Each structure stands twice: as C-alpha cells, then as structure tokens.
XYZ file of C-alpha atoms in Angstrom:
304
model
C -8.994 -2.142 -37.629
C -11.228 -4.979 -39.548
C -11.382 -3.863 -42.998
C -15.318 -3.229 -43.520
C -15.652 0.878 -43.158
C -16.864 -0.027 -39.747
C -13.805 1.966 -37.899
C -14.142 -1.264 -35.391
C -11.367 -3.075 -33.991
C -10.914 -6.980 -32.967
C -9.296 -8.023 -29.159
C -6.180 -8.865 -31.319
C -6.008 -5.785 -32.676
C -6.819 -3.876 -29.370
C -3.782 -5.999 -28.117
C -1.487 -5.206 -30.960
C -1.857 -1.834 -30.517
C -2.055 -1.378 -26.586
C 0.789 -3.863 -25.632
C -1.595 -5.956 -23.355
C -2.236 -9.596 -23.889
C -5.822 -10.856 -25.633
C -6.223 -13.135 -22.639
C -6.303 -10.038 -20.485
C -8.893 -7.963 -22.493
C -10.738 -10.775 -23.429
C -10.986 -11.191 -19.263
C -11.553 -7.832 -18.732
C -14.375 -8.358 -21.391
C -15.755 -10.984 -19.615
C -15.885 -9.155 -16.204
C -18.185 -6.342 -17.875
C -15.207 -3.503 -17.510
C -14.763 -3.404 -21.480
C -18.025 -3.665 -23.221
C -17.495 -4.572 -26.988
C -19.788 -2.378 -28.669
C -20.999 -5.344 -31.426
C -19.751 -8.560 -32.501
C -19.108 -9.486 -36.387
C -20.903 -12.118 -38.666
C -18.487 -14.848 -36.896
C -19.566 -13.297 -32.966
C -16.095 -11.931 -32.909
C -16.420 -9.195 -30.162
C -15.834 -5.105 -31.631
C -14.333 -2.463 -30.345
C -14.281 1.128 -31.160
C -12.124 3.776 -31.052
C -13.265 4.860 -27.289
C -12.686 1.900 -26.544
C -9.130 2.256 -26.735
C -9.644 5.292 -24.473
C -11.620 3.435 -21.516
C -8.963 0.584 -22.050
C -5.863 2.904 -21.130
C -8.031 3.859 -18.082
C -8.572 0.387 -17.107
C -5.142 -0.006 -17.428
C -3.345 2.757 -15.442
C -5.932 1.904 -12.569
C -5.422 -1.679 -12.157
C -1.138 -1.338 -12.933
C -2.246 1.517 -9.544
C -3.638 -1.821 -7.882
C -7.238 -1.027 -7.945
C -9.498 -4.066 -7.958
C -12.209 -4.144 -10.884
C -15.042 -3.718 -8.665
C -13.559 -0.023 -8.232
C -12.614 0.429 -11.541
C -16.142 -0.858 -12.673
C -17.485 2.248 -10.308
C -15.164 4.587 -12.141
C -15.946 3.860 -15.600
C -19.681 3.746 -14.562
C -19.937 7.380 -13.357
C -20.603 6.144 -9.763
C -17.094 7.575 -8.110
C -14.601 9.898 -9.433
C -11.184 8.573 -9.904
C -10.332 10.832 -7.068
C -12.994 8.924 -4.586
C -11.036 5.878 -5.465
C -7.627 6.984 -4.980
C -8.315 8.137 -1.932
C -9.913 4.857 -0.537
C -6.777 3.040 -2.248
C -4.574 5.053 -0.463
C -6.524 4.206 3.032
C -6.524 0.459 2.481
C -2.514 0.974 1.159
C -1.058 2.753 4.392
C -3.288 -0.272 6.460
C -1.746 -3.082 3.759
C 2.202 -1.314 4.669
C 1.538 -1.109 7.846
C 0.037 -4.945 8.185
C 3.541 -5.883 5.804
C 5.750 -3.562 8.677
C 5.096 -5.137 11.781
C 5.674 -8.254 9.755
C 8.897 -7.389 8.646
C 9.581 -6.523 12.225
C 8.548 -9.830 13.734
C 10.115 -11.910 11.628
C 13.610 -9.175 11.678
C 13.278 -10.176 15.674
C 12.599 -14.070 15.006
C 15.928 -14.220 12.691
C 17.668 -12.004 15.567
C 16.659 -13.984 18.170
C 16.547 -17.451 16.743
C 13.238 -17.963 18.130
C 11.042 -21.352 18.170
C 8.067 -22.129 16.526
C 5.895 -21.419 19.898
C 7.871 -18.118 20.688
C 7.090 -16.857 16.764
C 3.575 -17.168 17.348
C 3.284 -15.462 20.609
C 5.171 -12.708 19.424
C 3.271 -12.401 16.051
C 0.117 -12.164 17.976
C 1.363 -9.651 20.826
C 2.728 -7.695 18.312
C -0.664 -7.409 16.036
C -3.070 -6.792 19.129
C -5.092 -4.222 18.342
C -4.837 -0.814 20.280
C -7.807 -1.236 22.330
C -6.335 -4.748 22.979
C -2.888 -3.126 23.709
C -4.754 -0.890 26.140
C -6.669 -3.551 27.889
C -3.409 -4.997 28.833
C -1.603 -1.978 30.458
C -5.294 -1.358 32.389
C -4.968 -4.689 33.921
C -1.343 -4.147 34.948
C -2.062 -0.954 36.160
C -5.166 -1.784 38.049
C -3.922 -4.892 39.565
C -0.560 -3.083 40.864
C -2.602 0.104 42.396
C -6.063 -1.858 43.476
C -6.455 -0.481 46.697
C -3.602 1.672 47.272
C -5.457 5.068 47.398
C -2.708 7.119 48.840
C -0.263 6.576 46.220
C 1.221 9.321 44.701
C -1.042 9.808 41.794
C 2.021 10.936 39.292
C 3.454 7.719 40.206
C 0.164 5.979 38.392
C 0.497 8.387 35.684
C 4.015 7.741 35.033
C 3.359 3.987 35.322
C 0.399 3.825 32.111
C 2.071 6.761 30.412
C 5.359 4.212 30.572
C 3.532 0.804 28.785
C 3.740 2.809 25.458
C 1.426 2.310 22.360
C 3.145 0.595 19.397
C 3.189 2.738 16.702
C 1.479 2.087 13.398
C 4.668 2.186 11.624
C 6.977 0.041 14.087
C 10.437 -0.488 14.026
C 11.928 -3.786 14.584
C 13.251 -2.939 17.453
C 10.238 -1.299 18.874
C 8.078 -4.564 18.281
C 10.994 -6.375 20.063
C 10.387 -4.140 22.915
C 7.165 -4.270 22.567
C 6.759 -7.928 23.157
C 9.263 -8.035 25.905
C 7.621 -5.646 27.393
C 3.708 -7.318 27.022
C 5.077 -10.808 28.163
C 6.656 -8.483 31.214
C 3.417 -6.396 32.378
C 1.317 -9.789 32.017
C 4.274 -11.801 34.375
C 2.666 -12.032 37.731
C 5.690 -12.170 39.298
C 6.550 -8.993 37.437
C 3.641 -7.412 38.873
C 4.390 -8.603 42.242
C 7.538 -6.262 42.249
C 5.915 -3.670 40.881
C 2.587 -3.639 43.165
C 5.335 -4.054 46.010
C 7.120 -0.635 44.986
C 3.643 0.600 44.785
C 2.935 -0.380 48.209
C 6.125 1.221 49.782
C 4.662 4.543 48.131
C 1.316 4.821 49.838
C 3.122 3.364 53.568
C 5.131 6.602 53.010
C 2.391 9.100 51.804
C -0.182 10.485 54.178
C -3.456 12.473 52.743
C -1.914 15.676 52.558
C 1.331 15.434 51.012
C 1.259 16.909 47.138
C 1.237 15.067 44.234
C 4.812 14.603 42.543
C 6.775 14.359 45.782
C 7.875 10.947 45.545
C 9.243 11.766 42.072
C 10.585 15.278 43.467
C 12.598 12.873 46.511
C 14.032 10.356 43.550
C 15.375 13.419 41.756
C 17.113 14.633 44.706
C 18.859 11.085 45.274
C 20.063 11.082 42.146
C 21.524 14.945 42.710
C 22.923 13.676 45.631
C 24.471 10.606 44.891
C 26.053 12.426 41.360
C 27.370 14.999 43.550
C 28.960 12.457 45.615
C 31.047 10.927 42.871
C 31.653 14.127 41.063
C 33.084 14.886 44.336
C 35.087 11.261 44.213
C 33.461 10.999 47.653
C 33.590 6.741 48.428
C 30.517 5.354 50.378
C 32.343 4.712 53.374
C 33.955 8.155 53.653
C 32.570 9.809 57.329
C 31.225 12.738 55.231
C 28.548 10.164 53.328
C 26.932 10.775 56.842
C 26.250 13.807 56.665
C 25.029 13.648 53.365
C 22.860 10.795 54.058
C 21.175 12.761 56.959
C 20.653 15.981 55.189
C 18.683 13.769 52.282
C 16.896 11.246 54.737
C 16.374 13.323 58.138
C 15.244 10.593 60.869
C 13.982 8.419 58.123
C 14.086 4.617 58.916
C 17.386 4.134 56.909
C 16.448 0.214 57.013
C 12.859 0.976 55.304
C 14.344 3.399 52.984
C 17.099 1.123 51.231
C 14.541 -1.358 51.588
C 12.498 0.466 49.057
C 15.452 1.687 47.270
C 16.225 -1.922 46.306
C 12.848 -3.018 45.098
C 13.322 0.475 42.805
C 16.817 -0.342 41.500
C 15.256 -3.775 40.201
C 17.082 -5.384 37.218
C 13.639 -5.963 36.038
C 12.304 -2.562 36.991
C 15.156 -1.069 35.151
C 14.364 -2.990 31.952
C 10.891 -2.635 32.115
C 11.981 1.423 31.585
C 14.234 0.296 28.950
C 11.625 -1.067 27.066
C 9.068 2.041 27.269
C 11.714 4.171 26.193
C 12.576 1.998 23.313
C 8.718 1.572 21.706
C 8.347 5.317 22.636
C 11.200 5.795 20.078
C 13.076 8.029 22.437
C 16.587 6.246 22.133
C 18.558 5.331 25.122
C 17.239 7.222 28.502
C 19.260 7.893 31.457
C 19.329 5.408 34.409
C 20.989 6.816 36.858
C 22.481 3.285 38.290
C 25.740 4.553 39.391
C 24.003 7.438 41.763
C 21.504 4.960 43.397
C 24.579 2.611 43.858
C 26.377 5.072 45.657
C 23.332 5.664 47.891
C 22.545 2.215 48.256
C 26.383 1.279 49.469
C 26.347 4.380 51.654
C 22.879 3.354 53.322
C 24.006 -0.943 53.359
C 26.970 0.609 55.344
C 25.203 2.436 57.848
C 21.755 0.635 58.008
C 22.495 -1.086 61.411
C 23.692 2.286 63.292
C-alpha cells in the first residue's frame, strides 16, 4: 500500500502480495479485465482493495483456461461463472476429443511405420466428420444393393449396421480399424465381392420368403459343420452325405459352395474384423473351422 492514507495499492505491490508477475497485471490492465481505479501524481496506475478480490477471480479463471473475452463477461455481470464453465467444459470434451484421435493416429503411424502419404490419408479418414463417415457407408451400401430388390432385407441391415461409427473417444486401435476399414468399403474391388455375395442372395430369394432366412440358413451351417467336428466326423467320411443332404435338400451343391466361397472371403472375414473392432466389442466369433468343414465336404462331392 502507497503511503498517502489513500488505502491504494501500486501493480508492484498487487504483485508482491498475489504471487503474479507485474508484466501479467500490467497486461491484464491493458486488456480492460483489471481497471485501476486512479493513477498517482506520476500516472502510476491504483488499485484498491477489491481489486485484489476481482484479481484472484481473474486468476482462478484463466489458471481454469478461460480466455479473457469470457472472463471479461464474468466480471461484467453479463454471464455467471456457471454459464462459463459450462461452455468451457463443451469446448474441453471437443479440444480432448480433437487431442484423442490424434494420439490414436499417430499411436497407429509409430505402429505401423507408415509414410508421409499414408499419415495423411489416415489423419483425414480418421477426422471425417459423422455425416461424412455416413456418406461413405451409404455409398458402399447403395452401390452393393442398387438394384437387387429381393435381397434379404436383414442382410442390408446387417451390412450398414456393420461399417460402425467411430466413437468420439476412439481408441487407437479402433481408428486403426477404422481406416482399414474406410480405405476397404471405398476399394472397388472390395465392393465387387461384396455386391457379388449380394447378388447370390437375391438369385436365391423369391418374393415370399421371410426376412432373416438367409441369416437363419448360415446359422444352421455353422450348427452343422460344429456338430461335425465335435463329432470328429472328417469331410470325406460317407456319413458327411447325409448330413450334407439333410442341410442342402436338392440344392445345386455347385451354386451353393459357390456362394459359400465368396462368403468365407479373407477379405469378407476382415472386413467383420474390423466392425467388431471400432464397435469396441473385442474379438467376435468366425466360425472358419465349421464353414471349412462344409466347404471340404461340398469340394468333395460337388461333381456327383
């Protein structure tokens, strides 16, 4: 305090007493946030005891990472320090999430050991806004079913529901599969494959068969073939026969492993991999070793 009986206080001394640097008051000053309430003979700026009150504010809400424009509102009367927060908050959770999938990319780039051209295409798949994340699996999913009315519809369901959304707060691993899985579904020859499974589907599907059966005939297969090698029952065995009769009827067998094949895809089988993995449900079941057993069993007989 400046010893005239005014009670007033100089920047040094607010600084002295607060622990913060003149520079930064004297700023602060400058920027309208900390009004002096008079200046001396020499046009020294004065402070009062409140101010020592609005500076501790100013303070705690910038060390909180508020900008002064906010603060400014605050001290004005024009939001509560409540307002603020909350807005703060808002733009924090966007700023993590922002720092996340950035974390994540360049967690995969170091992983991977990717080049300059691959690092770019995977930091922009991987911060593609939703609606630009959804624009993507509607062209896949359009292009693969364009025309193909008699489809089973769950199949189409099962197919979007599959491309998953990339959560806000990604793992590492789930922007990996993420941009596997974007390069994948934009691949024509990727989408090839899959409008060719598609196509099998609605040969075998007339108008009035339900909804869900070609799902409900993949789930048997894979009853079948597990029961098979619970059983320790090989391929070639006479009894595979019988078991591929009671599952197929008078099926084309040729048409059937045909599409069996294209289904068992490498690719295909990935490309469920992947939706699993940005779904965040963990490793899912593939079932590999009961379509092989069906497969062998059907290359065996095929030509009967």
């Amino acid at each position: 305090m400046i010893d005239d009986g005014t009670g007033l206080f100089t920047i040094g001394e607010l600084a002295k007493a607060t622990g913060l640097t003149v520079r930064t008051i004297r700023y602060w000053s400058d920027e309208g946030v900390l009004t002096p309430v008079t200046r001396s003979a020499g046009g020294y700026r004065l402070y009062d005891a409140e101010s020592f009150a609005r500076l501790e504010l100013i303070r705690t809400l910038r060390e909180l990472g508020l900008g002064l424009g906010h603060v400014c509102e605050v001290l004005a009367g024009e939001r509560t320090v409540a307002e603020v927060a909350a807005a703060h908050v808002a733009a924090l959770d966007a700023q993590i999430r922002s720092l996340k999938v950035t974390r994540a990319v360049l967690s995969t780039v170091a992983r991977r050991g990717s080049s300059a051209e691959e690092t770019t295409l995977m930091n922009r798949l991987a911060r593609l806004s939703a609606a630009e994340r959804r624009r993507i699996v509607e062209d896949f999913t359009t292009e693969i079913f364009e025309g193909l009315d008699t489809a089973d519809p769950d199949i189409r369901t099962r197919l979007r529901f599959a491309v998953a959304e990339l959560p806000d707060d990604p793992t590492p691993e789930q922007v990996d599969a993420w941009v596997e899985l974007a390069e994948m579904i934009q691949d024509p020859e990727f989408r090839v494959l899959m409008r060719k499974m598609v196509e099998f589907n609605a040969a075998d599907r007339g108008p009035d068969v339900p909804a869900g059966t070609s799902l409900w005939f993949m789930s048997r297969l894979v009853q079948t073939g597990g029961e098979a090698l619970r059983r320790g029952l090989a391929p070639e065995d006479p009894e595979a026969e019988r078991i591929l009769r009671e599952l197929l009827g008078d099926a084309d067998r040729a048409a059937v492993l045909e599409r069996l094949t294209a289904a068992t895809n490498a690719r295909v089988a990935r490309y469920r991999e992947l939706s699993a993995a940005v779904s965040g449900l963990g490793p899912q079941a593939t079932y590999e070793q009961e379509f092989a057993w069906v497969v062998a069993a059907l290359e065996l007989r095929v030509d009967r």
